[in-house]
PDB file of C-alpha atoms in Angstrom:
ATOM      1  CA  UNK A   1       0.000   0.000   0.000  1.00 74.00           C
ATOM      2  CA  UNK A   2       0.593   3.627   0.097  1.00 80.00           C
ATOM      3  CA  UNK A   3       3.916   4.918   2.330  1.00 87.00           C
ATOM      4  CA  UNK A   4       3.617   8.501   3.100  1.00 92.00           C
ATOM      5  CA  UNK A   5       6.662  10.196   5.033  1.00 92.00           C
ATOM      6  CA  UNK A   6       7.617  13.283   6.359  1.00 93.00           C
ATOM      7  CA  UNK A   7      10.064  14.583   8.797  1.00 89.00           C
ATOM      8  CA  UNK A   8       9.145  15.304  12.365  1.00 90.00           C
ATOM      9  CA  UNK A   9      10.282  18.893  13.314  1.00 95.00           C
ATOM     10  CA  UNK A  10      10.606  22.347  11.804  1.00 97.00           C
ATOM     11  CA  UNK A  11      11.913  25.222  13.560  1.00 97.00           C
ATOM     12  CA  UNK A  12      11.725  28.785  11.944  1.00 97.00           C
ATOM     13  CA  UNK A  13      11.694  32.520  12.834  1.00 97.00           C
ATOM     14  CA  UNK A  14       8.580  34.543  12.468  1.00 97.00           C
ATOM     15  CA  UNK A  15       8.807  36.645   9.330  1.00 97.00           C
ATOM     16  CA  UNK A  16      11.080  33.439   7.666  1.00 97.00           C
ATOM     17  CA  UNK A  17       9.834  30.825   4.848  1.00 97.00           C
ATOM     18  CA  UNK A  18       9.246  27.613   6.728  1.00 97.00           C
ATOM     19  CA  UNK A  19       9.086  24.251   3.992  1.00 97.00           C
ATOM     20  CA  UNK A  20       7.935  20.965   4.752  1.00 97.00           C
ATOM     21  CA  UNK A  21       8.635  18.201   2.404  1.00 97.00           C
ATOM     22  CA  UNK A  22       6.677  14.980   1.786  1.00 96.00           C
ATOM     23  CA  UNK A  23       7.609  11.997  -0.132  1.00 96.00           C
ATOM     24  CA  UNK A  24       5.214   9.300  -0.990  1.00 94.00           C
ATOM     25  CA  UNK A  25       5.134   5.928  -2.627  1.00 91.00           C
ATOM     26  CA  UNK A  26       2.106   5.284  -4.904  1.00 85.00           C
ATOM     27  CA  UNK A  27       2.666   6.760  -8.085  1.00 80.00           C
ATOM     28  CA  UNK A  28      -0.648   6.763  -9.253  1.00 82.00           C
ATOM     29  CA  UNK A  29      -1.920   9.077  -6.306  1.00 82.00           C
ATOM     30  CA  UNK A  30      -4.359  11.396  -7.675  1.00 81.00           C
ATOM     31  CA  UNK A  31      -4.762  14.046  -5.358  1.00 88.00           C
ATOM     32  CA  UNK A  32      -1.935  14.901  -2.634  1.00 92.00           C
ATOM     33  CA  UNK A  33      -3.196  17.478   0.023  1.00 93.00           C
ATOM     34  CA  UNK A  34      -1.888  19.223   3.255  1.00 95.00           C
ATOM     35  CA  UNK A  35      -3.638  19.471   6.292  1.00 95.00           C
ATOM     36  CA  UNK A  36      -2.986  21.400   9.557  1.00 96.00           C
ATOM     37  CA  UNK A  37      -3.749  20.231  12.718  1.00 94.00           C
ATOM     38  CA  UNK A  38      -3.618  22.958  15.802  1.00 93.00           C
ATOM     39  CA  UNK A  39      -3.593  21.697  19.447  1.00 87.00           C
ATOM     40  CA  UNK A  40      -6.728  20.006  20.226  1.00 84.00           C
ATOM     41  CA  UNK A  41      -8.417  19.957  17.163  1.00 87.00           C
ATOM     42  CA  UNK A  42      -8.938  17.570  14.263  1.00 88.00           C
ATOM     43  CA  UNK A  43      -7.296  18.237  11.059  1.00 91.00           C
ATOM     44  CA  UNK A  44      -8.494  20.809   8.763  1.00 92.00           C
ATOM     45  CA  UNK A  45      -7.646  21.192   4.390  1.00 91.00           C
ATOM     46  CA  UNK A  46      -4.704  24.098   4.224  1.00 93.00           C
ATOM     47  CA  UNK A  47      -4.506  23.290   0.464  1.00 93.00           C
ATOM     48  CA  UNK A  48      -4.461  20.221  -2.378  1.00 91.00           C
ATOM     49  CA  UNK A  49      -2.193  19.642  -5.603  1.00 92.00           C
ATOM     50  CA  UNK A  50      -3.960  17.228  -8.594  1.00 89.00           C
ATOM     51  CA  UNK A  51      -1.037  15.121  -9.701  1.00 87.00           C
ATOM     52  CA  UNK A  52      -0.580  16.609 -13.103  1.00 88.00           C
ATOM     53  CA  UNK A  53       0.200  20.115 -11.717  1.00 90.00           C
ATOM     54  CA  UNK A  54       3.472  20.560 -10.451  1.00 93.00           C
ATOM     55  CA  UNK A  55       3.079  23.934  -8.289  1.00 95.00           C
ATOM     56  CA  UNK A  56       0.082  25.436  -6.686  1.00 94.00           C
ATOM     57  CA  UNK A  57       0.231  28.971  -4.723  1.00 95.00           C
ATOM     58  CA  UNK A  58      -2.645  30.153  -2.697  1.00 91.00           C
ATOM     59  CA  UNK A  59      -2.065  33.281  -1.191  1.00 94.00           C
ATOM     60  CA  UNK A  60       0.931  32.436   1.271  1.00 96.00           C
ATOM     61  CA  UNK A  61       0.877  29.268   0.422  1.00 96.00           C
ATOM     62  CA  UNK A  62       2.934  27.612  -2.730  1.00 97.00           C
ATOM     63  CA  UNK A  63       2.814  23.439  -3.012  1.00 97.00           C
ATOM     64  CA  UNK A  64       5.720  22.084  -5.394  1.00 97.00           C
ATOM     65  CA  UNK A  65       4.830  18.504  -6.787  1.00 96.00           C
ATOM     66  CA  UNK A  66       7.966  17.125  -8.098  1.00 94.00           C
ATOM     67  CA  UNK A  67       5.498  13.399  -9.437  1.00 92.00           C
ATOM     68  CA  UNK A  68       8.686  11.967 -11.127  1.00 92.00           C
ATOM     69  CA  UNK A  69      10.719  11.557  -7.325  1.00 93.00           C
ATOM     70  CA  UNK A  70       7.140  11.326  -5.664  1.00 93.00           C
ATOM     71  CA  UNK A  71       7.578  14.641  -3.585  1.00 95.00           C
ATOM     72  CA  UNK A  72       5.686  17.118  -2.214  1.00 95.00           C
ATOM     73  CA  UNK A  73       6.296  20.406  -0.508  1.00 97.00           C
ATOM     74  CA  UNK A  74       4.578  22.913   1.414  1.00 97.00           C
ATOM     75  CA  UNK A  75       5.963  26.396   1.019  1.00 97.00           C
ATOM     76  CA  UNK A  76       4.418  29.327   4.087  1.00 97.00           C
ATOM     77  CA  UNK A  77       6.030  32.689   3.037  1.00 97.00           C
ATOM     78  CA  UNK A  78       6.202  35.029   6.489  1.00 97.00           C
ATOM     79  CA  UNK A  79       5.847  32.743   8.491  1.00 97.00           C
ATOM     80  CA  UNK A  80       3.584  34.052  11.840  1.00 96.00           C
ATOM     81  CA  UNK A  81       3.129  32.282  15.199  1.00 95.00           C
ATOM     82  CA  UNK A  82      -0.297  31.480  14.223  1.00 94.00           C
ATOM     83  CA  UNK A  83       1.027  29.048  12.213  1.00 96.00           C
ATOM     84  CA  UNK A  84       2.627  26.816  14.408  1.00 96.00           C
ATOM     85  CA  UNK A  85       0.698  23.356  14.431  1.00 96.00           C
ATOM     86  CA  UNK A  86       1.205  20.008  13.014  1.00 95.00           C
ATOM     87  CA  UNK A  87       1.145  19.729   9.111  1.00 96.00           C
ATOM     88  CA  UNK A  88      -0.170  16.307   7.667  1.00 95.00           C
ATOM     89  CA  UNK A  89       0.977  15.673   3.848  1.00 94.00           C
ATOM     90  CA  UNK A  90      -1.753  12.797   2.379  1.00 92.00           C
ATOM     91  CA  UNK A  91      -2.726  11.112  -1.149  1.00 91.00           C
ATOM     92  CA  UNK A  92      -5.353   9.970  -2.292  1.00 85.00           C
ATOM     93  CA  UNK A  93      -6.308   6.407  -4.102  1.00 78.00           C
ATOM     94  CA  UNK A  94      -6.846   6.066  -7.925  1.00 75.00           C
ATOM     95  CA  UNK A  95     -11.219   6.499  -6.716  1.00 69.00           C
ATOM     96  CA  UNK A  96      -9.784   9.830  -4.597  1.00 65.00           C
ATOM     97  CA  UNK A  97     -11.847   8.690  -1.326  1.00 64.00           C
ATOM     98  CA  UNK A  98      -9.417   7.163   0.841  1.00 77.00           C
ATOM     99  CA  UNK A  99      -6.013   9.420   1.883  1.00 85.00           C
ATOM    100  CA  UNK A 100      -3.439   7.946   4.092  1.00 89.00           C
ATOM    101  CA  UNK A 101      -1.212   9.819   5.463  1.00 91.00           C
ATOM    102  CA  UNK A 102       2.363  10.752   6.807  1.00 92.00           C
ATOM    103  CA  UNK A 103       3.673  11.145  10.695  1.00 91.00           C
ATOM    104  CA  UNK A 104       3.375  14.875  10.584  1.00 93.00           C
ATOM    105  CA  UNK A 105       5.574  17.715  11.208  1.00 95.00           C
ATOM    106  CA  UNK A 106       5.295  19.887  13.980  1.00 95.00           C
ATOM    107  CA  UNK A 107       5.930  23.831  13.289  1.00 97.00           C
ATOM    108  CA  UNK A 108       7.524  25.447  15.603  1.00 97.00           C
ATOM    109  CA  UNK A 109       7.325  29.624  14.846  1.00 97.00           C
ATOM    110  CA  UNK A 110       9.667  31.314  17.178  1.00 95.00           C
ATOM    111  CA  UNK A 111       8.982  35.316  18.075  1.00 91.00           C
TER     112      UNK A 111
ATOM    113  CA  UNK B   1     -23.302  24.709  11.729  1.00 63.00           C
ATOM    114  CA  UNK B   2     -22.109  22.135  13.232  1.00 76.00           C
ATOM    115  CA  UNK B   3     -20.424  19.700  11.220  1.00 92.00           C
ATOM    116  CA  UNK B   4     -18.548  16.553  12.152  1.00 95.00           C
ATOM    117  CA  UNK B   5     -19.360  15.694  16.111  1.00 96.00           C
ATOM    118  CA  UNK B   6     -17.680  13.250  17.954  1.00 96.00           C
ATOM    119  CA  UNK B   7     -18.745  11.758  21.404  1.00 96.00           C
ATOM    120  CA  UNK B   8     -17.797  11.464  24.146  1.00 96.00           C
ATOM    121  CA  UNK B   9     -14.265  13.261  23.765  1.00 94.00           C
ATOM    122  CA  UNK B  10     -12.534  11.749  26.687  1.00 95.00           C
ATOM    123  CA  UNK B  11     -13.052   8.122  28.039  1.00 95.00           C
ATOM    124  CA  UNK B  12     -11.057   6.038  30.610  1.00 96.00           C
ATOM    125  CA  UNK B  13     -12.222   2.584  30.274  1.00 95.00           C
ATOM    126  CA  UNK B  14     -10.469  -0.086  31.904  1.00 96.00           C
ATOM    127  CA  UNK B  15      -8.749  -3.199  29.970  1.00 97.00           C
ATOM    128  CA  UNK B  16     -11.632  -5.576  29.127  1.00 97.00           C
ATOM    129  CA  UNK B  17     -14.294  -3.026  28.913  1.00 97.00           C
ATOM    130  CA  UNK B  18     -16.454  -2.776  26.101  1.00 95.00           C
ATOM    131  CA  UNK B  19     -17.374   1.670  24.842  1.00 95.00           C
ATOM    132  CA  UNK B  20     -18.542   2.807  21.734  1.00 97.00           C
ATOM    133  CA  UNK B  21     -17.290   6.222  20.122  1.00 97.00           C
ATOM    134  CA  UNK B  22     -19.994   8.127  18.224  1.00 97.00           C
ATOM    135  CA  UNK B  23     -19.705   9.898  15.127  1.00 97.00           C
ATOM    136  CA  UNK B  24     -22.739  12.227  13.078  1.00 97.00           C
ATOM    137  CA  UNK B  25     -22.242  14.454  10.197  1.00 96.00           C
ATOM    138  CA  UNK B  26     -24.687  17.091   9.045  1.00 95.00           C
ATOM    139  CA  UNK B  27     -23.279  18.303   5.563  1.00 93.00           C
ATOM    140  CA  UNK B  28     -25.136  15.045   3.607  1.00 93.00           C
ATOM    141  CA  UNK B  29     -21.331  12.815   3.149  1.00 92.00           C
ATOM    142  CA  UNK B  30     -21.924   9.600   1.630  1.00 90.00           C
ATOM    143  CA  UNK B  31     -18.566   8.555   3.040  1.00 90.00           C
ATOM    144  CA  UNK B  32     -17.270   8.743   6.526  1.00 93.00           C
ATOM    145  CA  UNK B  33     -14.067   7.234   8.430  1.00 94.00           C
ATOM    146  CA  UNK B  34     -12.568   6.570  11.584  1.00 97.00           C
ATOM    147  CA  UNK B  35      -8.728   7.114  12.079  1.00 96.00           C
ATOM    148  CA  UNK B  36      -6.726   6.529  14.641  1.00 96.00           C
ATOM    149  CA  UNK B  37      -3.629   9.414  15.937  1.00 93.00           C
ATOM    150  CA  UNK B  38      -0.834   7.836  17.624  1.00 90.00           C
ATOM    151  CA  UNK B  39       2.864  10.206  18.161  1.00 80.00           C
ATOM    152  CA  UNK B  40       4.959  10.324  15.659  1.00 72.00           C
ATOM    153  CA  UNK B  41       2.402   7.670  13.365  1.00 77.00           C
ATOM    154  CA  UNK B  42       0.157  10.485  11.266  1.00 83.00           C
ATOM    155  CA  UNK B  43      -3.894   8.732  10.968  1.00 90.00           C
ATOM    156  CA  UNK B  44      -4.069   4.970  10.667  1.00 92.00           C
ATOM    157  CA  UNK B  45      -7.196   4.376   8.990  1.00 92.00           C
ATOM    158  CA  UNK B  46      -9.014   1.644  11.034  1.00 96.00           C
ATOM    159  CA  UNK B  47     -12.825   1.613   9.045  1.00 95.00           C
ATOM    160  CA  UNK B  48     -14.327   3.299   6.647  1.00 93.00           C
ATOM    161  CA  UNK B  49     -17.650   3.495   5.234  1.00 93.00           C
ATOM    162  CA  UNK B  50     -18.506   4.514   1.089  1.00 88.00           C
ATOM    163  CA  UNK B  51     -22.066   4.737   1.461  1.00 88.00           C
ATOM    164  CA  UNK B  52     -24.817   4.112   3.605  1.00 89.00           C
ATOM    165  CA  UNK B  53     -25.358   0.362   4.339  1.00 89.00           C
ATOM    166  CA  UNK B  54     -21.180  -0.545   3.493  1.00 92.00           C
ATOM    167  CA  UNK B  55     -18.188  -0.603   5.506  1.00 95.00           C
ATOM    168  CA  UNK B  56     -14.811  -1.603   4.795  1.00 93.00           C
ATOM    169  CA  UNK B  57     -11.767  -2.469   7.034  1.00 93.00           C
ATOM    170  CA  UNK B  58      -8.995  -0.288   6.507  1.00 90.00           C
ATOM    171  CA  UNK B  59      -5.184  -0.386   8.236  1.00 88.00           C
ATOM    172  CA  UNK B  60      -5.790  -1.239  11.621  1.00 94.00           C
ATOM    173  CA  UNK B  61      -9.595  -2.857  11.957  1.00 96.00           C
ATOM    174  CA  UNK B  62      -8.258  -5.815  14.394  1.00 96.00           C
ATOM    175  CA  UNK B  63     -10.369  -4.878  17.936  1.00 96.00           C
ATOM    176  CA  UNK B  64     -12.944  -2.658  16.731  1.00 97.00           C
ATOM    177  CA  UNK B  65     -15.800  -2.622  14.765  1.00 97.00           C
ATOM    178  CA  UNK B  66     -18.088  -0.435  12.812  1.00 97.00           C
ATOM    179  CA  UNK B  67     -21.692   0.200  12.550  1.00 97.00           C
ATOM    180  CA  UNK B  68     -23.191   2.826   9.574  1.00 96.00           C
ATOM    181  CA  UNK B  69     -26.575   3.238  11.459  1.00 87.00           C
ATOM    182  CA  UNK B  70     -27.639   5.893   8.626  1.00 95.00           C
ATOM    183  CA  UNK B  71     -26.130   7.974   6.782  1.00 94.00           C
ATOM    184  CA  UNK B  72     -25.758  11.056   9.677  1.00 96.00           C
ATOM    185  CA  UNK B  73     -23.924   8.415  11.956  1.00 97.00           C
ATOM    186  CA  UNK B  74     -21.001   5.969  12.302  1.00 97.00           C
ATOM    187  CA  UNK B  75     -20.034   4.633  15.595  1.00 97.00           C
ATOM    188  CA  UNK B  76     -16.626   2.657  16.154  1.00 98.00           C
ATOM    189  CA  UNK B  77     -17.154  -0.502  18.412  1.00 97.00           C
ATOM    190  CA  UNK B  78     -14.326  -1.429  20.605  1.00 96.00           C
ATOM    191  CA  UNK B  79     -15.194  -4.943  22.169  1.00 93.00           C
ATOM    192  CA  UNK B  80     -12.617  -5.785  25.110  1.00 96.00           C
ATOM    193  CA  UNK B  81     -10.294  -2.368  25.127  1.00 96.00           C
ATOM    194  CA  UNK B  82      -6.999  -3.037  25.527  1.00 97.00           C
ATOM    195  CA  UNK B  83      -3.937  -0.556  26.525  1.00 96.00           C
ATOM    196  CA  UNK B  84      -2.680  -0.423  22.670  1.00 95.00           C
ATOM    197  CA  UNK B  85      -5.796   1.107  22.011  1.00 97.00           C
ATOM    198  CA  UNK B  86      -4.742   4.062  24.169  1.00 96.00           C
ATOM    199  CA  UNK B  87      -5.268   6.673  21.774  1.00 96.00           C
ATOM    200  CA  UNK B  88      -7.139   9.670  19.645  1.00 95.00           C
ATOM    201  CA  UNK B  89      -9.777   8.869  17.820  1.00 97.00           C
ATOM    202  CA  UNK B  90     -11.128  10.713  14.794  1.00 96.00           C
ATOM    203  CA  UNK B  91     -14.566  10.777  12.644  1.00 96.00           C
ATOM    204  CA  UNK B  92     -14.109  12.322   8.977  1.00 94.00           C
ATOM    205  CA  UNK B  93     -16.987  12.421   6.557  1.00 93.00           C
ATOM    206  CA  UNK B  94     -16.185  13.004   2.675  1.00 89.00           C
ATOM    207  CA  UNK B  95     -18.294  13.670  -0.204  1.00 83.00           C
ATOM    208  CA  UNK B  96     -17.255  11.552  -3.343  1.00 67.00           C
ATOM    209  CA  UNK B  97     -16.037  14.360  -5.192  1.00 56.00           C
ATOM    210  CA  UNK B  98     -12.730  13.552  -7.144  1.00 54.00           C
ATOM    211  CA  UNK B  99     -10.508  15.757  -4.618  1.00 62.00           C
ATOM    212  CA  UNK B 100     -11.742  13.734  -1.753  1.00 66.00           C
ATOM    213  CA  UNK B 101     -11.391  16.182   1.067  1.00 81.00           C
ATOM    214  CA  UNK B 102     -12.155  14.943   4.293  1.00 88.00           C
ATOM    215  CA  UNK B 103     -13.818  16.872   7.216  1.00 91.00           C
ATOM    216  CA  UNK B 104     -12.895  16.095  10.727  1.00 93.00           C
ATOM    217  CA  UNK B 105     -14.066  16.360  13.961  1.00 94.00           C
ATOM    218  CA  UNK B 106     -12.174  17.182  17.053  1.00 92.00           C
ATOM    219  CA  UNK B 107     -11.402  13.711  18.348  1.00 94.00           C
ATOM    220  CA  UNK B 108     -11.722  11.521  21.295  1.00 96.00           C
ATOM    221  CA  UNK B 109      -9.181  10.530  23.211  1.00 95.00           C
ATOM    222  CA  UNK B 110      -9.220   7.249  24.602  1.00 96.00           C
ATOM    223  CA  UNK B 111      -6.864   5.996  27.439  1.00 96.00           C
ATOM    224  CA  UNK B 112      -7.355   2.746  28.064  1.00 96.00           C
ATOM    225  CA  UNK B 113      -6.042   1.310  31.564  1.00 95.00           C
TER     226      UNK B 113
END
């Protein structure tokens, strides 16, 4: 099946870039998404790449899709406190209704 | 507008116990999931459910079970609890849309002693 990874820990300044890479296994993932997931709450969609794009940008927000090494990036220009949480990278199945997803990694903003 | 809500949020049943963790939806999902959070381990799907009247194991179904009562409401089933079930529990609901995005609720966390 499906092996998502990602790396545990990022620490950045506020007003720095933070990026959080992603690699996956399944090639023919159709849909590759990152969530964010703030203490005590479930996840929620930050954004969502279709496999035949290779960037996205949404306001501060720019996903790189790189489908020939099977990885995925999250890009957060000025990076605030507020965004401190846990980011989840995912991909979906061929039918795009099941994700699985990687470990997580935690955020850390610093003032 | 309330969304996905999970109950109870907290439970502390003891090893052997039987509990059942309840999930509704009120955005009309055909499809709706239960994950499990563990440190370090992202979501471990453990059911899932396409459509009213199906489930379908997923990762980790081995101790729980699943009932789709209609299609508001899944509720996760675990039998005899047992300490490696000490975890978070989440409900997501999906539409069957092509980007698949799932909407969560806040969880229920489950220690187990």
């Amino acid at each position: 099946g499906e092996d998502v990874e990602q790396s545990l820990f990022l620490s950045v300044r506020e007003g720095d870039s933070s990026v959080i890479n992603c690699t996956y296994t399944d090639s023919s993932s159709t849909y590759l998404y990152w969530y964010k997931q703030e203490p005590g709450a479930g996840l929620q969609l930050l954004t969502y790449i279709f496999s035949n794009m290779d960037m996205k940008q949404d306001q501060r927000l720019t996903v790189l899709l790189n489908k020939k090494d099977k990885h995925l990036s999250l890009r957060i220009a000025d990076t605030q406190t507020g965004d401190s949480a846990i980011y989840f990278c995912a991909a979906a199945n061929n039918a795009g209704n099941m994700l699985t997803f990687g470990g997580g990694t935690r955020l850390m903003v610093k003032p | 507008n309330a969304g996905v809500t999970q109950t109870p949020k907290f439970q502390v049943p003891k090893t052997g116990q039987s509990m059942t963790l309840q999930c509704a939806q009120d955005m009309n999902h055909n499809s709706m999931y239960w994950y499990r959070q563990d440190p370090g381990m992202g979501l471990r799907l453990i059911y899932y459910s396409a459509s009213e009247g199906t489930t379908d194991k997923g990762e980790v179904p081995n101790g729980y079970n699943v009932s789709r009562l209609n299609k508001r409401e899944f509720s996760l089933r675990l039998e005899s609890a047992a300490p490696s079930q000490t975890s978070v529990y989440f409900c997501a609901s999906s539409e069957r849309t092509s980007t698949g995005e799932l909407f969560f609720g806040e969880g229920s966390r489950l220690t187990v002693l």
